[in-house]
Tab-separated table of C-alpha atoms in Angstrom:
chain	number	residue	atom	x	y	z
A	23	MET	CA	180.777	-142.778	-72.396
A	24	ILE	CA	181.563	-144.819	-75.730
A	25	GLU	CA	185.124	-144.914	-76.796
A	26	ILE	CA	187.061	-145.809	-80.114
A	27	GLY	CA	190.575	-147.208	-80.079
A	28	LYS	CA	192.802	-149.945	-81.460
A	29	ARG	CA	192.955	-151.718	-77.771
A	30	LYS	CA	189.959	-152.344	-75.751
A	31	LYS	CA	188.830	-149.713	-73.110
A	32	GLY	CA	185.677	-150.919	-71.567
A	33	LYS	CA	183.804	-154.049	-70.222
A	34	PHE	CA	181.496	-154.170	-73.445
A	35	CYS	CA	183.170	-153.768	-76.541
A	36	THR	CA	182.858	-154.624	-80.441
A	37	VAL	CA	185.287	-154.946	-83.182
A	38	VAL	CA	184.930	-153.017	-86.721
A	39	LYS	CA	187.335	-153.601	-89.642
A	40	ARG	CA	187.790	-150.414	-91.870
A	41	GLY	CA	190.278	-151.306	-94.580
A	42	LYS	CA	193.350	-152.971	-92.999
A	43	GLU	CA	192.627	-151.187	-89.697
A	44	LYS	CA	190.752	-152.489	-86.605
A	45	TYR	CA	188.894	-150.558	-84.144
A	46	TYR	CA	187.350	-151.362	-80.653
A	47	VAL	CA	184.382	-149.653	-80.043
A	48	CYS	CA	183.751	-149.790	-75.887
A	49	THR	CA	181.902	-148.798	-73.157
A	50	ASP	CA	181.944	-149.507	-69.364
A	51	ASP	CA	178.185	-148.257	-68.941
A	52	PRO	CA	175.716	-151.195	-69.069
A	53	GLU	CA	173.039	-148.881	-70.370
A	54	LYS	CA	175.129	-148.091	-73.487
A	55	LYS	CA	176.174	-151.620	-74.128
A	56	GLU	CA	173.948	-151.663	-77.172
A	57	ASP	CA	174.738	-148.215	-78.475
A	58	ILE	CA	178.137	-149.407	-79.507
A	59	TYR	CA	176.754	-151.382	-82.445
A	60	TYR	CA	175.090	-148.205	-83.729
A	61	VAL	CA	178.580	-146.237	-83.260
A	62	ALA	CA	180.137	-149.422	-85.080
A	63	TYR	CA	177.885	-148.915	-88.190
A	64	LEU	CA	179.013	-145.025	-88.117
A	65	VAL	CA	182.777	-146.341	-87.777
A	66	GLU	CA	182.790	-148.855	-90.534
A	67	ASN	CA	181.170	-146.453	-93.107
A	68	GLY	CA	183.427	-143.399	-92.126
A	69	TYR	CA	180.522	-141.398	-90.950
A	70	LYS	CA	181.319	-138.453	-88.346
A	71	SER	CA	177.684	-138.197	-87.003
A	72	GLY	CA	174.697	-140.570	-87.171
A	73	VAL	CA	170.741	-140.790	-85.943
A	74	VAL	CA	168.866	-143.665	-85.085
A	75	LYS	CA	165.089	-143.592	-84.619
A	76	ILE	CA	163.574	-145.400	-81.560
A	77	GLY	CA	159.982	-145.040	-81.227
A	78	ASN	CA	159.061	-141.147	-80.975
A	79	LYS	CA	162.584	-140.476	-79.946
A	80	ILE	CA	165.816	-140.094	-81.804
A	81	LYS	CA	169.619	-140.823	-80.587
A	82	VAL	CA	172.171	-138.590	-81.941
A	83	PHE	CA	175.901	-140.014	-81.903
A	84	THR	CA	178.694	-137.498	-82.838
A	85	ILE	CA	182.159	-138.848	-83.312
A	86	LYS	CA	184.859	-136.482	-81.900
A	87	GLY	CA	188.530	-138.344	-82.094
A	88	SER	CA	188.371	-141.195	-79.853
A	89	GLU	CA	185.273	-140.320	-77.986
A	90	VAL	CA	181.583	-140.620	-78.796
A	91	ALA	CA	179.224	-137.698	-77.742
A	92	GLU	CA	175.547	-138.905	-77.707
A	93	ARG	CA	172.248	-137.229	-76.883
A	94	GLU	CA	168.501	-138.256	-76.979
A	95	GLU	CA	165.733	-135.948	-77.913
A	96	GLU	CA	161.815	-136.114	-78.731
A	97	LEU	CA	160.851	-135.963	-82.120
A	98	GLU	CA	159.155	-132.657	-82.576
A	99	GLY	CA	155.658	-133.118	-84.463
A	100	ASP	CA	154.346	-135.675	-86.532
A	101	TRP	CA	157.535	-136.749	-89.007
A	102	GLY	CA	156.640	-139.990	-90.975
A	103	ASP	CA	159.864	-139.458	-93.180
A	104	LEU	CA	163.010	-139.078	-90.971
A	105	GLU	CA	165.232	-137.563	-93.702
A	106	SER	CA	162.832	-134.709	-94.108
A	107	TYR	CA	162.986	-134.086	-90.230
A	108	LEU	CA	166.739	-134.276	-90.011
A	109	SER	CA	166.793	-131.638	-93.260
A	110	VAL	CA	165.027	-129.155	-91.057
A	111	LYS	CA	166.597	-129.884	-87.762
A	112	PHE	CA	170.156	-130.125	-89.034
A	113	THR	CA	171.059	-127.054	-91.325
A	114	ASP	CA	174.755	-127.620	-91.675
A	115	ALA	CA	175.790	-131.210	-92.164
A	116	LEU	CA	173.136	-133.955	-92.325
A	117	PRO	CA	173.982	-137.026	-90.103
A	118	ALA	CA	173.746	-140.335	-91.418
A	119	VAL	CA	170.658	-142.611	-90.714
A	120	ILE	CA	171.505	-145.613	-88.735
A	121	PRO	CA	169.702	-148.935	-89.216
A	122	GLU	CA	167.589	-149.457	-86.376
A	123	ASP	CA	167.637	-153.036	-86.371
A	124	ILE	CA	169.550	-153.686	-83.583
A	125	GLU	CA	169.584	-157.478	-83.655
A	126	LYS	CA	170.985	-157.418	-87.192
A	127	LEU	CA	173.726	-155.014	-86.221
A	128	LYS	CA	174.551	-157.206	-83.250
A	129	ARG	CA	175.068	-160.114	-85.514
A	130	LYS	CA	177.110	-158.117	-87.850
A	131	TYR	CA	179.553	-156.532	-85.251
A	132	SER	CA	179.695	-159.312	-82.331
A	133	THR	CA	182.897	-160.969	-81.992
A	134	TYR	CA	182.937	-164.599	-82.232
A	135	SER	CA	184.610	-167.467	-80.647
A	136	LYS	CA	187.658	-169.199	-82.299
A	137	VAL	CA	186.548	-172.374	-84.385
A	138	TYR	CA	189.469	-175.253	-84.436
A	139	ILE	CA	189.559	-177.010	-87.589
A	140	SER	CA	191.340	-180.263	-88.381
A	141	LEU	CA	194.604	-180.064	-90.264
A	142	ALA	CA	192.911	-181.798	-93.115
A	143	GLY	CA	190.318	-179.040	-93.860
A	144	ILE	CA	192.772	-176.097	-93.693
A	145	SER	CA	193.609	-176.070	-97.318
A	146	LEU	CA	189.794	-176.190	-98.142
A	147	LEU	CA	189.223	-173.313	-95.410
A	148	ILE	CA	191.739	-171.134	-96.991
A	149	PHE	CA	190.204	-171.442	-100.468
A	150	LEU	CA	186.839	-170.732	-98.968
A	151	ILE	CA	187.838	-167.615	-96.796
A	152	GLY	CA	189.676	-166.210	-100.232
A	153	VAL	CA	186.322	-166.667	-102.054
A	154	GLY	CA	184.274	-165.083	-99.083
A	155	ILE	CA	186.614	-162.228	-98.990
A	156	LEU	CA	186.383	-161.353	-102.538
A	157	TYR	CA	182.725	-161.733	-102.393
A	158	TRP	CA	182.469	-159.529	-99.275
A	159	ASN	CA	184.753	-157.004	-100.771
A	160	ASN	CA	182.613	-156.744	-103.975
A	161	LYS	CA	179.259	-156.617	-102.011
A	162	LYS	CA	180.646	-153.798	-99.971
A	163	GLU	CA	181.969	-151.810	-102.778
A	164	GLU	CA	178.599	-152.010	-104.208
A	165	GLU	CA	177.046	-151.041	-100.931
A	166	ILE	CA	179.122	-148.071	-100.479
A	167	LYS	CA	178.287	-147.124	-104.090
A	168	ARG	CA	174.535	-147.345	-103.577
A	169	ILE	CA	174.935	-145.344	-100.418
A	170	ILE	CA	176.639	-142.335	-102.088
A	171	GLN	CA	174.462	-142.321	-105.016
A	172	GLU	CA	171.378	-142.254	-102.520
A	173	SER	CA	173.062	-139.377	-100.471
A	174	ARG	CA	173.646	-137.509	-103.709
A	175	LYS	CA	169.955	-137.897	-104.576
A	176	GLU	CA	168.693	-136.953	-100.915
A	177	ARG	CA	171.041	-134.226	-100.161
A	178	ILE	CA	169.580	-130.772	-99.515
A	179	VAL	CA	170.669	-128.247	-101.928
A	180	ARG	CA	170.832	-124.710	-100.510
A	181	LEU	CA	171.788	-121.260	-102.470
A	182	SER	CA	175.007	-120.090	-101.996
A	183	PRO	CA	175.894	-116.482	-101.008
A	184	GLU	CA	177.023	-115.951	-104.607
A	185	GLN	CA	174.057	-117.267	-106.067
A	186	ARG	CA	171.696	-115.463	-103.569
A	187	GLU	CA	173.677	-112.221	-104.646
A	188	ARG	CA	173.422	-112.929	-108.202
A	189	ILE	CA	169.568	-113.665	-108.151
A	190	LYS	CA	168.987	-110.310	-105.973
A	191	LYS	CA	170.805	-108.369	-108.696
A	192	ASP	CA	168.300	-109.765	-111.384
A	193	ILE	CA	165.480	-109.102	-109.173
A	194	SER	CA	166.332	-105.635	-108.729
A	195	GLN	CA	166.865	-104.843	-112.585
A	196	THR	CA	163.365	-106.722	-113.270
A	197	PHE	CA	161.861	-104.560	-110.550
A	198	ILE	CA	162.883	-101.258	-112.457
A	199	ARG	CA	161.545	-102.807	-115.766
A	200	GLU	CA	158.407	-103.947	-114.300
A	201	LEU	CA	157.754	-100.478	-112.570
A	202	ALA	CA	158.402	-98.765	-115.704
A	203	TYR	CA	155.880	-100.713	-117.479
A	204	PHE	CA	153.394	-100.596	-114.998
A	205	ILE	CA	153.698	-96.662	-114.862
A	206	ASN	CA	153.397	-96.543	-118.654
A	207	THR	CA	150.244	-98.467	-118.892
A	208	LEU	CA	148.503	-97.101	-115.934
A	209	PRO	CA	145.003	-95.762	-116.860
A	210	GLU	CA	144.086	-92.105	-116.506
A	211	LEU	CA	142.855	-90.875	-113.238
A	212	GLN	CA	145.008	-93.319	-111.377
A	213	ARG	CA	148.124	-93.116	-109.823
A	214	ILE	CA	150.787	-95.032	-107.683
A	215	LYS	CA	150.399	-94.368	-104.114
A	216	SER	CA	153.382	-96.783	-102.743
A	217	VAL	CA	155.560	-99.323	-103.931
A	218	SER	CA	157.844	-101.697	-102.073
A	219	LEU	CA	160.072	-104.750	-102.632
A	220	LYS	CA	161.037	-107.721	-100.874
A	221	TYR	CA	162.831	-111.137	-101.255
A	222	VAL	CA	161.040	-114.336	-100.602
A	223	THR	CA	163.069	-117.629	-99.814
A	224	ILE	CA	161.440	-121.137	-100.506
A	225	PRO	CA	163.197	-123.487	-98.442
A	226	PRO	CA	164.703	-126.422	-99.777
A	227	ARG	CA	163.348	-130.047	-99.757
A	228	LYS	CA	164.384	-133.461	-100.849
A	229	GLY	CA	164.995	-133.377	-104.371
A	230	ILE	CA	163.950	-129.695	-104.572
A	231	PRO	CA	166.628	-127.187	-104.235
A	232	GLU	CA	166.150	-123.603	-102.395
A	233	LYS	CA	164.522	-121.006	-104.399
A	234	LEU	CA	164.632	-117.115	-103.975
A	235	TYR	CA	162.378	-114.577	-105.874
A	236	GLY	CA	161.203	-111.006	-105.263
A	237	GLU	CA	157.782	-109.532	-104.520
A	238	MET	CA	156.863	-106.194	-105.595
A	239	THR	CA	153.854	-104.730	-103.871
A	240	ILE	CA	151.874	-101.806	-105.580
A	241	VAL	CA	149.241	-99.606	-104.084
A	242	ILE	CA	147.045	-97.807	-106.786
A	243	GLU	CA	144.886	-94.641	-105.815
A	244	SER	CA	142.016	-94.094	-108.157
A	245	VAL	CA	139.359	-91.403	-108.301
A	246	TYR	CA	136.847	-94.126	-109.485
A	247	PRO	CA	135.850	-97.578	-108.058
A	248	ILE	CA	137.989	-100.293	-109.621
A	249	GLN	CA	137.999	-104.343	-108.954
A	250	ASN	CA	139.031	-105.484	-105.858
A	251	SER	CA	139.491	-101.884	-104.541
A	252	ARG	CA	138.478	-100.190	-101.141
A	253	LYS	CA	137.307	-96.917	-100.188
A	254	SER	CA	139.775	-94.692	-98.379
A	255	GLY	CA	138.661	-91.014	-98.018
A	256	LYS	CA	138.111	-89.362	-101.425
A	257	PHE	CA	139.802	-92.217	-103.381
A	258	PHE	CA	139.609	-96.096	-103.942
A	259	LEU	CA	142.736	-98.081	-103.108
A	260	LYS	CA	144.083	-101.409	-104.721
A	261	THR	CA	146.864	-103.510	-103.672
A	262	ILE	CA	149.002	-105.698	-106.341
A	263	LYS	CA	151.480	-108.082	-105.484
A	264	LYS	CA	153.634	-109.070	-108.616
A	265	LYS	CA	156.347	-111.983	-108.480
A	266	LEU	CA	159.641	-111.380	-109.841
A	267	GLU	CA	161.654	-114.271	-110.983
A	268	VAL	CA	165.004	-114.504	-112.511
A	269	LYS	CA	165.213	-113.658	-116.187
A	270	ASN	CA	169.090	-113.966	-116.588
A	271	GLY	CA	169.264	-110.284	-116.880
A	272	LYS	CA	172.730	-108.699	-117.646
A	273	THR	CA	174.411	-105.689	-116.143
A	274	SER	CA	175.875	-103.190	-118.742
A	275	LYS	CA	177.487	-100.412	-116.538
A	276	SER	CA	180.289	-100.285	-114.373
A	277	GLY	CA	180.134	-100.075	-110.619
A	278	LYS	CA	181.992	-96.968	-110.839
A	279	VAL	CA	179.531	-95.229	-112.977
A	280	CYS	CA	176.840	-96.640	-110.837
A	281	MET	CA	178.213	-95.194	-107.479
A	282	LYS	CA	178.807	-91.655	-109.179
A	283	LYS	CA	175.091	-91.886	-110.371
A	284	ILE	CA	173.969	-92.791	-106.544
A	285	LEU	CA	175.988	-90.048	-105.127
A	286	GLU	CA	174.791	-87.243	-107.800
A	287	PHE	CA	171.067	-88.060	-106.480
A	288	GLY	CA	172.129	-87.509	-102.756
A	289	GLY	CA	173.275	-91.071	-101.905
A	290	GLU	CA	175.083	-91.745	-98.677
A	291	LEU	CA	177.679	-94.293	-97.967
A	292	GLU	CA	176.391	-96.538	-94.995
A	293	VAL	CA	178.742	-99.402	-94.966
A	294	THR	CA	182.095	-99.962	-97.035
A	295	ASN	CA	182.180	-103.825	-97.202
A	296	PRO	CA	180.115	-104.397	-99.041
A	297	LEU	CA	179.358	-101.168	-100.458
A	298	SER	CA	175.929	-100.149	-99.272
A	299	PHE	CA	174.405	-96.965	-99.905
A	300	ARG	CA	170.760	-95.230	-98.937
A	301	VAL	CA	169.121	-92.584	-101.302
A	302	VAL	CA	166.145	-90.607	-100.012
A	303	LEU	CA	164.433	-88.726	-102.463
A	304	LYS	CA	161.008	-86.327	-101.659
A	305	ASP	CA	160.335	-85.491	-105.445
A	306	THR	CA	158.632	-88.614	-107.319
A	307	MET	CA	159.843	-87.555	-110.690
A	308	LYS	CA	163.610	-87.421	-109.695
A	309	ALA	CA	162.891	-90.850	-107.934
A	310	PHE	CA	161.929	-92.452	-111.186
A	311	LYS	CA	164.900	-90.602	-112.818
A	312	PHE	CA	167.145	-92.108	-110.309
A	313	LEU	CA	165.772	-95.754	-111.284
A	314	GLU	CA	166.313	-95.073	-114.821
A	315	GLU	CA	169.891	-93.859	-114.413
A	316	ILE	CA	170.946	-97.111	-112.046
A	317	TYR	CA	169.263	-99.436	-114.401
A	318	GLY	CA	171.978	-101.930	-115.666
A	319	CYS	CA	174.342	-101.157	-112.865
A	320	PRO	CA	175.885	-103.949	-110.955
A	321	PHE	CA	173.936	-103.888	-107.551
A	322	TYR	CA	171.010	-105.304	-105.771
A	323	PHE	CA	168.355	-103.421	-103.570
A	324	THR	CA	168.327	-104.325	-99.745
A	325	GLN	CA	165.372	-102.152	-99.270
A	326	VAL	CA	162.819	-100.191	-101.388
A	327	TYR	CA	160.018	-98.109	-100.427
A	328	MET	CA	158.260	-95.461	-102.685
A	329	GLY	CA	155.522	-93.360	-101.104
A	330	GLU	CA	155.393	-89.823	-99.822
A	331	ILE	CA	159.029	-90.220	-99.467
A	332	HIS	CA	161.090	-92.560	-101.599
A	333	SER	CA	163.662	-94.200	-99.734
A	334	PHE	CA	166.181	-96.939	-101.472
A	335	LYS	CA	169.072	-98.984	-99.780
A	336	LEU	CA	171.370	-100.900	-102.448
A	337	VAL	CA	174.634	-102.750	-102.440
A	338	VAL	CA	177.099	-102.136	-105.339
A	339	ASN	CA	179.958	-104.435	-106.378
């Protein structure tokens, strides 16, 4: 086990200075005597967790109080970019990447024996030490700023629950508009056999935030062949998928008005927090009227399927 403290607690130790404080990173395990230098890097820079890549393996260090948890695992797949691998593996907090040059870390954190200097050179030594400390502090501040800037550039940006809800609301409004437009422009001797809606999430990548969009699937039934259709019984079927993206739509009706309309169409309250309703309609014209009435309400669909029976699940707030 590796331990961190203000006193030596092991056979193999190194010293780290952070501000005015001095910390010892120690272990009694000979197999971990080099790992103390990786932990020293984390302590000096204020990180709580870090990863170092050694060959096709990674070592993960997690600082918990004065103790350090350590585990080793194989890299899964062919990952040339360690940051990309970590962004997928660690979904909550991204650990710091520790430099793998162990010899450089040893030189930086190893303790040195005292050097005895003659009295004649003390004044010169003090001057040089002062200049060196000033230079080191400036260099360290620049390094910290650089690390912070790089971490901001490379951090993985995910949608918050509030953002996901706002996007789903806009997609739900867009779904009703697009369905109405599709019905009004449908050629003669064609009709809609089924309609469904789902949400698609595009995971975030380095420099590219997480995205969410809707996908509307419409199956058309035609009495005559149409492009990309297939024969099914007496009719020809064609499936169309349409991507629904955010267009900054705004709601114009209150939540109370929306809930009243849902209940008027036979909706049932399934969950109270958040307010979730289920509406099942057998009549197609009544289903389209329902969508017309709730358009502009502050809600989002969690499930949509329109076919022989029209089923809607939605959340109102």
